[in-house]
Amino acid sequence: MIRLQNVHKRFEKLEVLKGIDCEVRKGEVVCLIGASGSGKSTLLRCINGLESYEDGLITIDDAKVDRRDASIRDMRQSVTMVFQRFNLFPHRTALENVVEGPIHVKGEPRAQAEEHGRELLAKMGLSSKANNLPAALSGGQQQRVAIARALAMRPKAILFDEPTSALDPELVGEVLGAMRELADEGMTMLVVTHEMAFAREVGDRVLFMDGGLIVEEGPAEEVLTEPRHERTRDFLRRVLKQ
Ligand SMILES: Nc1ncnc2c1ncn2[C@@H]1O[C@H](COP(=O)(O)OP(=O)(O)OP(=O)(O)O)[C@@H](O)[C@H]1O
Ligand SMILES: [Mg+2]
């Protein structure tokens, strides 16, 4: 569904993606791991058209992702993103945050969007919080609203950029639980995460990125327990020690 071929991206002189090849198939959960600065967020942002890339090709269902093309708007709706910091509108309730995209971007009738929005909040365990402002929600609840908001666009796939790393440890589980449920339902997901247990249990495949390249990839269990590359082993040792 999502395919990257020899993707290069630079910020001025700094080459951040140095020829990325990878794909995410329909219904697959792919976890992307790697040290800070290795280019994980940049990769997701290129897939979502938030950043341009200079070389190579990114396609979603065989259509080219091109930031300058009018089609990018539709692509952003078909592959939505969940960020580390939830980016909710502070003066809008949970439900208003969820229905904003469907109503204003997709032109869904308000009643239909609200019905769907309430279903999604219920699915995230937030039925009673629909009318709360973000400030009146915990970090874990805000992140679940952000996931409901991503789902409200009825996407083909969701990109998650470290969705739990800004949360207090006791709130991480509820967000990972919600993501696990989505995975079980067959949602296509590309997840940047430092949660190795999640990657191992929920991930079909793991990609390890280092210095702008995918150094190793394979079945989650294999990459996380018997990595082939020294750099992957180093990284895992450091992460698992924390
Ligand atoms: N807008 C930008 N302008 C210039 N350099 C940038 C920009 N965004 C990212 N970079 C640089 O690109 C490199 C990769 O950044 P990126 O955010 O993709 O890393 P990451 O793997 O997501 O790291 P982290 O785990 O800390 O989130 C870093 O060296 C970063 O400083
Ligand atoms: Mg990042």
CSV table of C-alpha atoms and ligand atoms in Angstrom, one decimal:
chain,number,residue,atom,x,y,z
A,1,MET,CA,0.0,0.0,0.0
A,2,ILE,CA,2.8,2.4,0.9
A,3,ARG,CA,6.0,2.0,-1.0
A,4,LEU,CA,9.3,3.9,-0.9
A,5,GLN,CA,11.9,3.5,-3.5
A,6,ASN,CA,15.4,5.0,-3.1
A,7,VAL,CA,14.0,8.0,-1.3
A,8,HIS,CA,16.5,10.8,-0.6
A,9,LYS,CA,15.8,13.9,1.5
A,10,ARG,CA,18.1,16.7,2.5
A,11,PHE,CA,17.8,19.8,4.7
A,12,GLU,CA,20.3,22.2,3.1
A,13,LYS,CA,23.6,20.3,3.3
A,14,LEU,CA,22.4,17.6,5.7
A,15,GLU,CA,21.3,14.5,4.0
A,16,VAL,CA,18.7,13.0,6.3
A,17,LEU,CA,17.3,10.1,4.2
A,18,LYS,CA,20.0,8.5,2.1
A,19,GLY,CA,18.1,6.1,-0.1
A,20,ILE,CA,15.2,4.5,1.7
A,21,ASP,CA,13.5,1.4,0.3
A,22,CYS,CA,10.6,-0.1,2.2
A,23,GLU,CA,6.9,-1.0,2.0
A,24,VAL,CA,3.9,-1.4,4.1
A,25,ARG,CA,1.4,-3.9,2.9
A,26,LYS,CA,-2.4,-3.7,3.5
A,27,GLY,CA,-3.3,-4.8,7.0
A,28,GLU,CA,0.3,-4.8,8.1
A,29,VAL,CA,1.7,-3.2,11.3
A,30,VAL,CA,5.3,-2.1,10.6
A,31,CYS,CA,7.3,-0.7,13.5
A,32,LEU,CA,10.1,1.8,12.8
A,33,ILE,CA,12.8,2.0,15.4
A,34,GLY,CA,16.2,3.8,15.6
A,35,ALA,CA,18.2,6.4,17.5
A,36,SER,CA,17.2,10.0,17.8
A,37,GLY,CA,18.1,11.9,14.6
A,38,SER,CA,18.2,8.8,12.4
A,39,GLY,CA,15.4,10.3,10.2
A,40,LYS,CA,12.3,8.4,11.4
A,41,SER,CA,10.0,11.4,11.7
A,42,THR,CA,11.3,12.8,8.4
A,43,LEU,CA,10.4,9.6,6.8
A,44,LEU,CA,6.8,9.7,8.1
A,45,ARG,CA,6.5,13.4,7.1
A,46,CYS,CA,7.6,12.6,3.6
A,47,ILE,CA,5.0,9.8,3.3
A,48,ASN,CA,2.4,12.2,4.5
A,49,GLY,CA,3.5,15.0,2.2
A,50,LEU,CA,4.4,17.3,5.0
A,51,GLU,CA,8.0,17.3,3.6
A,52,SER,CA,9.2,17.1,0.1
A,53,TYR,CA,11.9,14.7,-1.0
A,54,GLU,CA,14.4,15.2,-3.7
A,55,ASP,CA,15.0,11.8,-5.2
A,56,GLY,CA,13.3,8.5,-5.4
A,57,LEU,CA,9.6,7.7,-5.3
A,58,ILE,CA,6.9,7.3,-2.6
A,59,THR,CA,3.6,5.8,-3.7
A,60,ILE,CA,0.4,5.1,-1.9
A,61,ASP,CA,-1.6,2.5,-3.7
A,62,ASP,CA,0.6,3.2,-6.7
A,63,ALA,CA,-0.2,6.9,-6.8
A,64,LYS,CA,2.9,9.2,-6.4
A,65,VAL,CA,3.1,11.3,-3.2
A,66,ASP,CA,4.0,14.7,-4.5
A,67,ARG,CA,3.8,17.6,-2.0
A,68,ARG,CA,3.3,20.2,-4.8
A,69,ASP,CA,0.5,18.3,-6.5
A,70,ALA,CA,-3.2,19.0,-5.8
A,71,SER,CA,-3.7,15.3,-5.1
A,72,ILE,CA,-1.7,15.7,-1.8
A,73,ARG,CA,-4.9,16.9,0.0
A,74,ASP,CA,-6.7,13.6,-0.8
A,75,MET,CA,-3.6,11.6,0.1
A,76,ARG,CA,-3.4,13.3,3.6
A,77,GLN,CA,-6.9,12.1,4.2
A,78,SER,CA,-6.2,8.6,3.1
A,79,VAL,CA,-3.1,8.2,5.3
A,80,THR,CA,-3.5,10.2,8.5
A,81,MET,CA,-0.9,10.9,11.1
A,82,VAL,CA,-0.8,10.8,14.9
A,83,PHE,CA,1.9,12.9,16.5
A,84,GLN,CA,3.9,12.6,19.7
A,85,ARG,CA,2.2,15.8,21.0
A,86,PHE,CA,-1.4,15.3,20.4
A,87,ASN,CA,-2.0,18.7,18.5
A,88,LEU,CA,-5.6,19.0,19.6
A,89,PHE,CA,-7.3,22.3,19.2
A,90,PRO,CA,-7.4,23.6,22.8
A,91,HIS,CA,-10.6,25.5,22.6
A,92,ARG,CA,-12.6,22.7,21.1
A,93,THR,CA,-14.1,19.7,22.8
A,94,ALA,CA,-13.0,16.2,22.2
A,95,LEU,CA,-15.9,15.6,19.8
A,96,GLU,CA,-15.3,18.9,18.0
A,97,ASN,CA,-11.7,17.9,17.5
A,98,VAL,CA,-12.7,14.6,16.0
A,99,VAL,CA,-15.4,15.9,13.6
A,100,GLU,CA,-13.4,18.9,12.4
A,101,GLY,CA,-11.7,17.1,9.5
A,102,PRO,CA,-14.6,15.1,8.3
A,103,ILE,CA,-16.9,18.2,8.2
A,104,HIS,CA,-14.4,20.9,7.0
A,105,VAL,CA,-12.1,18.9,4.8
A,106,LYS,CA,-14.3,16.0,3.6
A,107,GLY,CA,-17.6,17.9,3.6
A,108,GLU,CA,-19.4,15.3,5.7
A,109,PRO,CA,-22.8,16.4,7.0
A,110,ARG,CA,-22.4,17.4,10.7
A,111,ALA,CA,-25.0,14.9,12.0
A,112,GLN,CA,-23.2,12.0,10.3
A,113,ALA,CA,-19.8,13.1,11.3
A,114,GLU,CA,-20.9,13.5,15.0
A,115,GLU,CA,-22.5,10.1,15.0
A,116,HIS,CA,-19.3,8.5,13.6
A,117,GLY,CA,-17.2,10.7,16.0
A,118,ARG,CA,-19.1,9.5,19.0
A,119,GLU,CA,-18.7,5.9,17.9
A,120,LEU,CA,-14.9,6.4,17.6
A,121,LEU,CA,-14.7,8.1,21.0
A,122,ALA,CA,-16.6,5.2,22.5
A,123,LYS,CA,-14.2,2.8,20.8
A,124,MET,CA,-11.3,4.7,22.4
A,125,GLY,CA,-13.1,4.3,25.8
A,126,LEU,CA,-14.0,8.0,25.9
A,127,SER,CA,-17.8,8.1,25.6
A,128,SER,CA,-18.2,10.2,28.7
A,129,LYS,CA,-15.5,12.7,27.6
A,130,ALA,CA,-16.9,13.8,24.3
A,131,ASN,CA,-17.7,17.3,25.7
A,132,ASN,CA,-14.4,17.8,27.5
A,133,LEU,CA,-11.9,20.3,26.4
A,134,PRO,CA,-8.4,18.9,25.9
A,135,ALA,CA,-7.1,20.6,29.1
A,136,ALA,CA,-9.7,18.6,31.1
A,137,LEU,CA,-8.3,15.3,29.7
A,138,SER,CA,-5.3,13.3,30.8
A,139,GLY,CA,-2.4,12.9,28.3
A,140,GLY,CA,-3.5,9.4,27.5
A,141,GLN,CA,-7.0,10.5,26.9
A,142,GLN,CA,-5.9,13.3,24.7
A,143,GLN,CA,-3.8,10.9,22.6
A,144,ARG,CA,-6.8,8.6,22.3
A,145,VAL,CA,-8.8,11.6,21.0
A,146,ALA,CA,-6.0,12.2,18.5
A,147,ILE,CA,-6.3,8.6,17.4
A,148,ALA,CA,-10.1,8.9,17.1
A,149,ARG,CA,-9.5,12.1,15.0
A,150,ALA,CA,-7.2,10.2,12.7
A,151,LEU,CA,-9.7,7.4,12.3
A,152,ALA,CA,-12.5,9.9,11.6
A,153,MET,CA,-11.1,10.5,8.2
A,154,ARG,CA,-11.7,6.8,7.4
A,155,PRO,CA,-8.0,6.4,6.4
A,156,LYS,CA,-6.5,3.5,4.5
A,157,ALA,CA,-3.5,3.6,6.9
A,158,ILE,CA,-2.3,5.6,9.9
A,159,LEU,CA,1.3,6.8,10.6
A,160,PHE,CA,2.1,7.1,14.3
A,161,ASP,CA,5.1,9.2,15.4
A,162,GLU,CA,6.1,8.1,18.9
A,163,PRO,CA,2.5,8.3,20.1
A,164,THR,CA,3.4,7.4,23.7
A,165,SER,CA,6.7,9.1,24.3
A,166,ALA,CA,5.2,12.3,25.7
A,167,LEU,CA,3.0,10.3,28.2
A,168,ASP,CA,3.5,9.6,31.9
A,169,PRO,CA,4.5,5.9,32.1
A,170,GLU,CA,1.2,4.9,33.7
A,171,LEU,CA,-0.8,6.3,30.7
A,172,VAL,CA,1.3,4.5,28.0
A,173,GLY,CA,-0.6,1.2,28.3
A,174,GLU,CA,-4.0,2.6,27.5
A,175,VAL,CA,-2.8,4.2,24.3
A,176,LEU,CA,-0.9,1.1,23.2
A,177,GLY,CA,-4.0,-1.0,24.0
A,178,ALA,CA,-6.1,1.2,21.7
A,179,MET,CA,-3.5,0.8,19.0
A,180,ARG,CA,-3.3,-2.9,19.5
A,181,GLU,CA,-7.1,-3.1,19.0
A,182,LEU,CA,-6.8,-1.2,15.7
A,183,ALA,CA,-4.1,-3.6,14.6
A,184,ASP,CA,-6.3,-6.5,15.4
A,185,GLU,CA,-9.0,-5.0,13.3
A,186,GLY,CA,-6.7,-5.0,10.3
A,187,MET,CA,-5.7,-1.3,10.2
A,188,THR,CA,-2.5,-0.7,8.2
A,189,MET,CA,-0.1,1.0,10.5
A,190,LEU,CA,3.4,2.4,10.3
A,191,VAL,CA,4.5,3.1,13.9
A,192,VAL,CA,7.7,4.9,15.1
A,193,THR,CA,8.1,3.7,18.6
A,194,HIS,CA,10.5,3.0,21.4
A,195,GLU,CA,8.1,0.5,23.0
A,196,MET,CA,10.0,-2.7,22.1
A,197,ALA,CA,7.4,-4.9,23.8
A,198,PHE,CA,4.7,-3.4,21.6
A,199,ALA,CA,6.8,-3.7,18.5
A,200,ARG,CA,7.4,-7.4,19.3
A,201,GLU,CA,3.8,-8.3,20.1
A,202,VAL,CA,1.9,-6.1,17.6
A,203,GLY,CA,4.4,-5.5,14.9
A,204,ASP,CA,4.4,-7.8,11.9
A,205,ARG,CA,7.7,-6.4,10.8
A,206,VAL,CA,10.3,-4.1,12.3
A,207,LEU,CA,12.5,-1.7,10.4
A,208,PHE,CA,15.7,-0.4,12.1
A,209,MET,CA,16.9,3.0,10.9
A,210,ASP,CA,20.4,4.4,11.4
A,211,GLY,CA,21.9,7.5,9.9
A,212,GLY,CA,19.2,7.9,7.2
A,213,LEU,CA,19.2,4.3,6.1
A,214,ILE,CA,17.2,1.2,6.9
A,215,VAL,CA,20.0,-1.0,8.2
A,216,GLU,CA,17.9,-4.0,9.0
A,217,GLU,CA,14.4,-5.3,8.6
A,218,GLY,CA,12.5,-8.4,9.2
A,219,PRO,CA,9.9,-10.2,11.3
A,220,ALA,CA,9.5,-8.3,14.6
A,221,GLU,CA,10.5,-11.3,16.7
A,222,GLU,CA,13.6,-11.9,14.6
A,223,VAL,CA,14.9,-8.3,14.5
A,224,LEU,CA,14.3,-7.7,18.2
A,225,THR,CA,15.7,-10.9,19.5
A,226,GLU,CA,18.3,-12.0,17.0
A,227,PRO,CA,19.4,-8.9,15.1
A,228,ARG,CA,21.9,-9.6,12.4
A,229,HIS,CA,23.6,-6.2,12.3
A,230,GLU,CA,26.0,-4.8,15.0
A,231,ARG,CA,24.3,-1.4,14.8
A,232,THR,CA,20.9,-3.0,15.6
A,233,ARG,CA,22.4,-4.9,18.5
A,234,ASP,CA,24.0,-1.7,19.9
A,235,PHE,CA,20.8,0.2,19.6
A,236,LEU,CA,18.7,-2.6,21.2
A,237,ARG,CA,21.2,-2.9,24.1
A,238,ARG,CA,20.9,0.8,24.8
A,239,VAL,CA,17.1,0.9,24.6
A,240,LEU,CA,16.5,-2.2,26.6
A,241,LYS,CA,18.9,-1.0,29.4
A,242,GLN,CA,16.8,2.2,30.0
B,1,LIG,N1,13.1,21.1,9.4
B,1,LIG,C1,14.3,20.7,9.5
B,1,LIG,N2,15.3,21.5,9.1
B,1,LIG,C2,16.6,21.1,9.3
B,1,LIG,N3,17.0,19.9,9.8
B,1,LIG,C3,16.0,19.1,10.2
B,1,LIG,C4,14.6,19.4,10.1
B,1,LIG,N4,13.9,18.4,10.6
B,1,LIG,C5,14.7,17.5,11.0
B,1,LIG,N5,16.0,17.8,10.7
B,1,LIG,C6,17.2,17.0,11.0
B,1,LIG,O1,17.1,15.8,10.3
B,1,LIG,C7,17.6,14.8,11.1
B,1,LIG,C8,16.5,13.7,11.3
B,1,LIG,O2,15.5,14.2,12.1
B,1,LIG,P1,14.2,13.4,12.5
B,1,LIG,O3,13.3,14.3,13.3
B,1,LIG,O4,13.7,12.7,11.3
B,1,LIG,O5,14.8,12.3,13.4
B,1,LIG,P2,14.1,11.1,14.3
B,1,LIG,O6,14.7,9.8,13.9
B,1,LIG,O7,12.6,11.3,14.2
B,1,LIG,O8,14.6,11.5,15.8
B,1,LIG,P3,13.8,11.5,17.2
B,1,LIG,O9,13.9,10.0,17.6
B,1,LIG,O10,14.6,12.3,18.1
B,1,LIG,O11,12.4,11.9,17.0
B,1,LIG,C9,18.1,15.4,12.4
B,1,LIG,O12,19.5,15.6,12.3
B,1,LIG,C10,17.4,16.7,12.4
B,1,LIG,O13,18.1,17.7,13.1
B,2,MG,MG,11.1,11.8,15.5
